[in-house]
N, CA and C atoms as an extended XYZ file, in Angstrom:
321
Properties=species:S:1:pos:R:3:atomname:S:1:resname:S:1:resid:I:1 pbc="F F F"
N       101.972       88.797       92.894 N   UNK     1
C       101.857       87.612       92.048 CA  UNK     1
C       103.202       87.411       91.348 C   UNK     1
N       103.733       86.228       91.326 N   UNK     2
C       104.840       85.812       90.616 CA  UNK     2
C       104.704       86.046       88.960 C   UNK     2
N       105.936       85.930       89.052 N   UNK     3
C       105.853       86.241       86.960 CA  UNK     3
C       105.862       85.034       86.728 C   UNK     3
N       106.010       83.478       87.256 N   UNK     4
C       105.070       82.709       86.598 CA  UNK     4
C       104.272       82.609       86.123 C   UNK     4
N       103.282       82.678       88.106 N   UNK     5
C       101.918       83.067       87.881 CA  UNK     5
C       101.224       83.974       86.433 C   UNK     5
N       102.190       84.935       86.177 N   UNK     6
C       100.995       85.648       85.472 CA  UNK     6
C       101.421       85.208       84.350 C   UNK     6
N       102.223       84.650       83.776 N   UNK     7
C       102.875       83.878       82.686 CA  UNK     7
C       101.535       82.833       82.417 C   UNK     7
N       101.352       82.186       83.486 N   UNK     8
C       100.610       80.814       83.275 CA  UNK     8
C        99.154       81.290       83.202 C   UNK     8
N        98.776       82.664       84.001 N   UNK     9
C        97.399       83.080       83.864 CA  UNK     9
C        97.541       84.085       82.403 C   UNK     9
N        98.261       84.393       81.763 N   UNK    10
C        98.330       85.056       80.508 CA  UNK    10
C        98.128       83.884       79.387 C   UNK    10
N        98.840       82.772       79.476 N   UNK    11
C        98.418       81.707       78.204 CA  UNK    11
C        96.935       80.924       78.722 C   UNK    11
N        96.397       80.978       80.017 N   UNK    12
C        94.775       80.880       80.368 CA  UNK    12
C        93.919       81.702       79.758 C   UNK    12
N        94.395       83.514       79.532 N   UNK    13
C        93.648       84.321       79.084 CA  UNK    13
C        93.386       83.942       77.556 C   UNK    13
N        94.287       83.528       76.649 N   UNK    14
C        94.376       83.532       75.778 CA  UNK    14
C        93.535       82.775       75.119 C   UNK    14
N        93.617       81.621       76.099 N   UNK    15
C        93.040       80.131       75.487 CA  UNK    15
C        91.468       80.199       75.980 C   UNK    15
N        91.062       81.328       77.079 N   UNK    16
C        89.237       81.107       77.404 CA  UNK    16
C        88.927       82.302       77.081 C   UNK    16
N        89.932       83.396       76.812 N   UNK    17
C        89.039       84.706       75.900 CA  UNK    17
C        89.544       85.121       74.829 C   UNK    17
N        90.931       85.192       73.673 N   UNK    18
C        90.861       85.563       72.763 CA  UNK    18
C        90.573       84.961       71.756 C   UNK    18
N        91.034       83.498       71.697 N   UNK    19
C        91.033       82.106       70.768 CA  UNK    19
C        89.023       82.350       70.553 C   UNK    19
N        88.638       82.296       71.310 N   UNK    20
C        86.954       82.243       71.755 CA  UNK    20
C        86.490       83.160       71.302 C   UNK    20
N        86.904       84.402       71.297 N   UNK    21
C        86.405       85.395       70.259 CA  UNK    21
C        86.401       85.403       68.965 C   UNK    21
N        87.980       85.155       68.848 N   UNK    22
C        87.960       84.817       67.391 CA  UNK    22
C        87.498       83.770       66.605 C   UNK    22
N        87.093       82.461       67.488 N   UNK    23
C        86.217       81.637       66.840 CA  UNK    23
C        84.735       81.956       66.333 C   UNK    23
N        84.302       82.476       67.454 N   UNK    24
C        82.822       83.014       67.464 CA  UNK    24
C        82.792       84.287       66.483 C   UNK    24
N        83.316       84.923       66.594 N   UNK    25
C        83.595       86.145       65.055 CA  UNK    25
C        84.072       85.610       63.708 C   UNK    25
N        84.713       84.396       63.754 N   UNK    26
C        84.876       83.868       62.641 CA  UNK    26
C        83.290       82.762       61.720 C   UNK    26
N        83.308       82.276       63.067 N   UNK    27
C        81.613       81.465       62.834 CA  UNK    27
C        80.393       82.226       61.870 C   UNK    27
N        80.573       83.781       62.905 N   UNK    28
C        79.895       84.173       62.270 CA  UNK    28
C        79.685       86.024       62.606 C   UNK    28
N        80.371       86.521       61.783 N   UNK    29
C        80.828       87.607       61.788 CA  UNK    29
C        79.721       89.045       61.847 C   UNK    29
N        79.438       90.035       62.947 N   UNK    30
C        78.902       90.850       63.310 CA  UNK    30
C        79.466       91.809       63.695 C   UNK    30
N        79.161       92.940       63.698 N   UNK    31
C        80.343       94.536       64.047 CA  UNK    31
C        80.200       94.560       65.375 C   UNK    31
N        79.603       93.575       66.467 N   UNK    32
C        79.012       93.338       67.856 CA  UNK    32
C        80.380       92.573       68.380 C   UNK    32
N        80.491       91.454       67.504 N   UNK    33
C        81.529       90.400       67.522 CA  UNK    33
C        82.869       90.801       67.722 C   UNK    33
N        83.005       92.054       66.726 N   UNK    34
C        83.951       92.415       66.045 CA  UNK    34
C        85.226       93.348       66.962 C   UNK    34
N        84.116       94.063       67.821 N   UNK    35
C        84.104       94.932       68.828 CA  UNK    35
C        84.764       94.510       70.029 C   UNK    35
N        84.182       93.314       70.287 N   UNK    36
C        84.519       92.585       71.568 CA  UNK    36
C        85.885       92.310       71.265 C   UNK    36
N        86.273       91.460       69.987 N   UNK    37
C        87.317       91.029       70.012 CA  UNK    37
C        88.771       91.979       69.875 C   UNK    37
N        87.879       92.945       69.249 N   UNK    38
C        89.158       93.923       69.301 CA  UNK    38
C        89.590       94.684       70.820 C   UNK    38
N        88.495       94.815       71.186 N   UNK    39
C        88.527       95.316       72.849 CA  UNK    39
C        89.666       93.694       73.453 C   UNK    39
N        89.104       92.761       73.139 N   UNK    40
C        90.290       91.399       73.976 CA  UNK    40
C        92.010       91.552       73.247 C   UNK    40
N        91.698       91.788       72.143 N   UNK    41
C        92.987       92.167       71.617 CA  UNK    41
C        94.293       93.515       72.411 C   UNK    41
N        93.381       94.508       72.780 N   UNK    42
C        93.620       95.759       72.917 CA  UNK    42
C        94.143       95.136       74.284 C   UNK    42
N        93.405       94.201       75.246 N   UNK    43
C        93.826       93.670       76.534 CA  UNK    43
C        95.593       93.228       76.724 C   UNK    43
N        95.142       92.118       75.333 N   UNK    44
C        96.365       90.988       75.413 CA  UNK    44
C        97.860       92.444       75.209 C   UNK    44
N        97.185       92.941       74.346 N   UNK    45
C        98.614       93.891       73.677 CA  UNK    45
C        99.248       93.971       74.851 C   UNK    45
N        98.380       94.761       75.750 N   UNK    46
C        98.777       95.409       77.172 CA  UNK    46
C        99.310       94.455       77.853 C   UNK    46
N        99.305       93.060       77.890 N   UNK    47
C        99.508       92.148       78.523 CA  UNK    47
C       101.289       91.872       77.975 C   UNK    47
N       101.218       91.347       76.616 N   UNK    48
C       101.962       91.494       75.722 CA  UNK    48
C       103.425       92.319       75.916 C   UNK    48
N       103.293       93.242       75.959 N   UNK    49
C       104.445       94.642       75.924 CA  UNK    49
C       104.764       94.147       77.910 C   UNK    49
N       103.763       94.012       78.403 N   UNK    50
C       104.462       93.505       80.325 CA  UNK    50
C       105.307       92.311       80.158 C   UNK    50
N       104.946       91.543       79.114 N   UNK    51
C       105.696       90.266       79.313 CA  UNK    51
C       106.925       90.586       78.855 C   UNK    51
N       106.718       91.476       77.602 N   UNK    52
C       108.249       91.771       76.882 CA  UNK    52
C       109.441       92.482       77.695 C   UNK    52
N       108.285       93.463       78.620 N   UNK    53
C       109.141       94.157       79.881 CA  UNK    53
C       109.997       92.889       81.014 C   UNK    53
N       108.951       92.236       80.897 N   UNK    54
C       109.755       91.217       82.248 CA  UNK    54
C       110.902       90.519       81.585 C   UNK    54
N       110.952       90.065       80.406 N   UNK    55
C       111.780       89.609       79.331 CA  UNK    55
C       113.354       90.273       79.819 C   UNK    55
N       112.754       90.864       79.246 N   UNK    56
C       113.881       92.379       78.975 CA  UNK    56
C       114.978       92.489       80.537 C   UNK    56
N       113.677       92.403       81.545 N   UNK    57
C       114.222       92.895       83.405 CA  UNK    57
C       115.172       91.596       83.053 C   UNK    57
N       114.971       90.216       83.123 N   UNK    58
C       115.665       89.168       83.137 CA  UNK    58
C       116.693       89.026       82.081 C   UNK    58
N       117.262       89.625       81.019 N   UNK    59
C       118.194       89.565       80.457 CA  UNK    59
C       119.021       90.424       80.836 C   UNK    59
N       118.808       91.655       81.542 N   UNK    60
C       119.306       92.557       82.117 CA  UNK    60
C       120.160       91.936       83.410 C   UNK    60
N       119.543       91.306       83.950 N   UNK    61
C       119.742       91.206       85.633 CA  UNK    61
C       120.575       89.501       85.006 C   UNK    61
N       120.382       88.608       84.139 N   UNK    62
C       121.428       87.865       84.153 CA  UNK    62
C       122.756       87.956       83.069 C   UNK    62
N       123.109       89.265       82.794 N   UNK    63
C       123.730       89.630       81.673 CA  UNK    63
C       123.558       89.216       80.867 C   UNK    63
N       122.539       89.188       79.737 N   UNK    64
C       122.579       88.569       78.856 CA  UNK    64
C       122.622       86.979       78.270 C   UNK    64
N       121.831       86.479       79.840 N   UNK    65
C       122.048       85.263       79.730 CA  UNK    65
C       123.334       84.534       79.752 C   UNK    65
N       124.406       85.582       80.251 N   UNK    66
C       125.513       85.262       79.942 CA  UNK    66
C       126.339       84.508       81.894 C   UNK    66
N       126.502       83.315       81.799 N   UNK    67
C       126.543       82.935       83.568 CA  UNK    67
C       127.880       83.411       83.300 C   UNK    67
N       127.981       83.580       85.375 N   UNK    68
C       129.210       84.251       85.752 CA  UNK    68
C       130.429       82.886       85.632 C   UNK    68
N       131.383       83.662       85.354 N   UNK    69
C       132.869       83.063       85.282 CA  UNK    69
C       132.481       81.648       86.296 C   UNK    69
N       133.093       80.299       85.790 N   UNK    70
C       132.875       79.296       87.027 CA  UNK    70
C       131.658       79.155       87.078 C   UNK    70
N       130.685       79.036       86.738 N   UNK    71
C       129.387       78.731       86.757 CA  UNK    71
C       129.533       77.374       86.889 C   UNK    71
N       128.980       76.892       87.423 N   UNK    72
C       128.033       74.990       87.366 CA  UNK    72
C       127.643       75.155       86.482 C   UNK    72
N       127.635       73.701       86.087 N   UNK    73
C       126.926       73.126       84.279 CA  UNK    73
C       125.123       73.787       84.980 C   UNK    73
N       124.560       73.347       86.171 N   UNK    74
C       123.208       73.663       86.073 CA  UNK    74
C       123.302       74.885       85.474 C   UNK    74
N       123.942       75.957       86.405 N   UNK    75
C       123.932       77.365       86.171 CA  UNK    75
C       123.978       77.441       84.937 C   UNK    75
N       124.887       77.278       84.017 N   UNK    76
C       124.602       77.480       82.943 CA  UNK    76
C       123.718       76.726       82.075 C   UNK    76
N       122.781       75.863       82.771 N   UNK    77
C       122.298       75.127       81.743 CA  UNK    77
C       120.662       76.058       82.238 C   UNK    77
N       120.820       76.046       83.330 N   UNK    78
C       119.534       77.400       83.505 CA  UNK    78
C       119.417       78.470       82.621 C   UNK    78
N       120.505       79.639       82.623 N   UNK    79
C       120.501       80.346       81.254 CA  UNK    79
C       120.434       80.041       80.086 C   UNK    79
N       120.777       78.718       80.054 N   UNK    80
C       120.482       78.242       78.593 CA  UNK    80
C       119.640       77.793       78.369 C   UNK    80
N       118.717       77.665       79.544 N   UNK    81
C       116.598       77.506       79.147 CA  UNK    81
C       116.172       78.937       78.895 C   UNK    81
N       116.889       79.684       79.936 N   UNK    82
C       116.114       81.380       80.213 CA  UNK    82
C       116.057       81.651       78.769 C   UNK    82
N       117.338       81.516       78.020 N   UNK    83
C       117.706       82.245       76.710 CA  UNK    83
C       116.632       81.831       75.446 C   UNK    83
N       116.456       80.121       75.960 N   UNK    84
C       115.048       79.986       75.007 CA  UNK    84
C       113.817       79.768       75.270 C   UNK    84
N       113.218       80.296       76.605 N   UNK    85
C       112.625       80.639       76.736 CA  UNK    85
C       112.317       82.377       76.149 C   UNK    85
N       112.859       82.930       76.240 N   UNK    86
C       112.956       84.342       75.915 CA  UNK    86
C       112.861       84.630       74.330 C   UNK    86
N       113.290       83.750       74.035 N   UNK    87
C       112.914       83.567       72.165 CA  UNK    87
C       112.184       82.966       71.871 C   UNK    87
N       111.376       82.077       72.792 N   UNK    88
C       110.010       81.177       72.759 CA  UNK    88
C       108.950       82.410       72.820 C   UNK    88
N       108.966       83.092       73.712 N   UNK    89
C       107.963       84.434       74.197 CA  UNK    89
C       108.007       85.101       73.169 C   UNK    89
N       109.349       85.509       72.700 N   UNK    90
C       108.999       87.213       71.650 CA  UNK    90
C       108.556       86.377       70.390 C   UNK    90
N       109.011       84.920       70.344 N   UNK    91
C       108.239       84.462       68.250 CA  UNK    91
C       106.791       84.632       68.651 C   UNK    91
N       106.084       83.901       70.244 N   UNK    92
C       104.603       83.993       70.341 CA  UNK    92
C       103.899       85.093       70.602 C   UNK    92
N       104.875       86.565       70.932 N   UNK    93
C       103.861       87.630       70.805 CA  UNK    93
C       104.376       88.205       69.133 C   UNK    93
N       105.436       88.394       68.763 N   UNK    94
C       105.374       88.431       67.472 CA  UNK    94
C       104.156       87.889       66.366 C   UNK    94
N       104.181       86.638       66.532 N   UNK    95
C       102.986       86.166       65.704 CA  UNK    95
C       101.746       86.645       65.938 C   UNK    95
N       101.728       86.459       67.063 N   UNK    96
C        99.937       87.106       67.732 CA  UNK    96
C        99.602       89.122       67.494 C   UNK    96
N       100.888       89.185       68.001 N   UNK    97
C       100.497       90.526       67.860 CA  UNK    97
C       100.503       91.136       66.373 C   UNK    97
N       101.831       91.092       65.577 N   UNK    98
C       101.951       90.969       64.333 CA  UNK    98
C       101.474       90.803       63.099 C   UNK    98
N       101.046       89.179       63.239 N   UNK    99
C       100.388       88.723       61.901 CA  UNK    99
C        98.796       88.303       62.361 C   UNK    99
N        98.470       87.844       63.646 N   UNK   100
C        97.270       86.872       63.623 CA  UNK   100
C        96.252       88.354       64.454 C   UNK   100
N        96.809       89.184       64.845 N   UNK   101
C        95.653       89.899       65.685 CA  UNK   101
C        95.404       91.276       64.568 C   UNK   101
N        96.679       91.573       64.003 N   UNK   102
C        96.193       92.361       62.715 CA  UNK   102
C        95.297       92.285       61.807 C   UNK   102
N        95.002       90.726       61.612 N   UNK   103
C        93.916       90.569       60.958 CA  UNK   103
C        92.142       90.805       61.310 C   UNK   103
N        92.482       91.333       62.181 N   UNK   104
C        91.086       91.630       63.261 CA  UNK   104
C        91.033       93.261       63.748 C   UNK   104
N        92.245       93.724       63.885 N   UNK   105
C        92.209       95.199       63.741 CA  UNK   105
C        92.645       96.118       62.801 C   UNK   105
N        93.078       95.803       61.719 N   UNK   106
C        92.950       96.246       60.569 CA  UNK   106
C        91.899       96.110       59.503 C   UNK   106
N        90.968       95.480       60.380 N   UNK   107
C        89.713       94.412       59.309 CA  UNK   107
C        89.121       95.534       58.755 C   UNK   107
């Protein structure tokens, strides 16, 4: 599977099983509820830390986002999506993992 792919099936997971837990535990809160969601949490983490890995492989393998000597404007205008893309990813597991899922496993 492409790291699109699992890019695009990771913000699917998010949006039909963790968002959904935490609504339904917020609605109306049970140690049943509570359980589940921390078990979906415990998922995403794992999910989470792969994405940060693939992150990581791709800053590696294009130096730092940095294009080679003579690059084309695309070329460099490609790294210059990669680069915010890559700071788009770590603010949205930052937040999730950080501030919004702590509140559910520290509960």
């Amino acid at each position: 599977m492409s790291s699109v792919t699992k890019g695009q099936l990771f913000f699917c997971d998010e949006e039909t099983d963790v968002f959904p837990h935490i609504v339904a535990y917020e609605q109306a809160p049970t140690a049943a509820k509570l359980t589940a969601l921390r078990q979906t949490i415990v998922d995403r983490e794992s999910e989470h830390a792969a994405t940060g890995d693939i992150l990581k492989q791709i800053r590696a393998m294009t130096d730092g986002f940095e294009p080679p000597q003579g690059a084309c404007t695309t070329y460099r205008a490609t790294y210059g999506r990669l680069a915010e893309l890559e700071a788009d990813l770590f603010q949205h597991l930052h937040l999730e993992n950080n501030i919004l899922f702590l509140r559910y496993t520290q509960a």
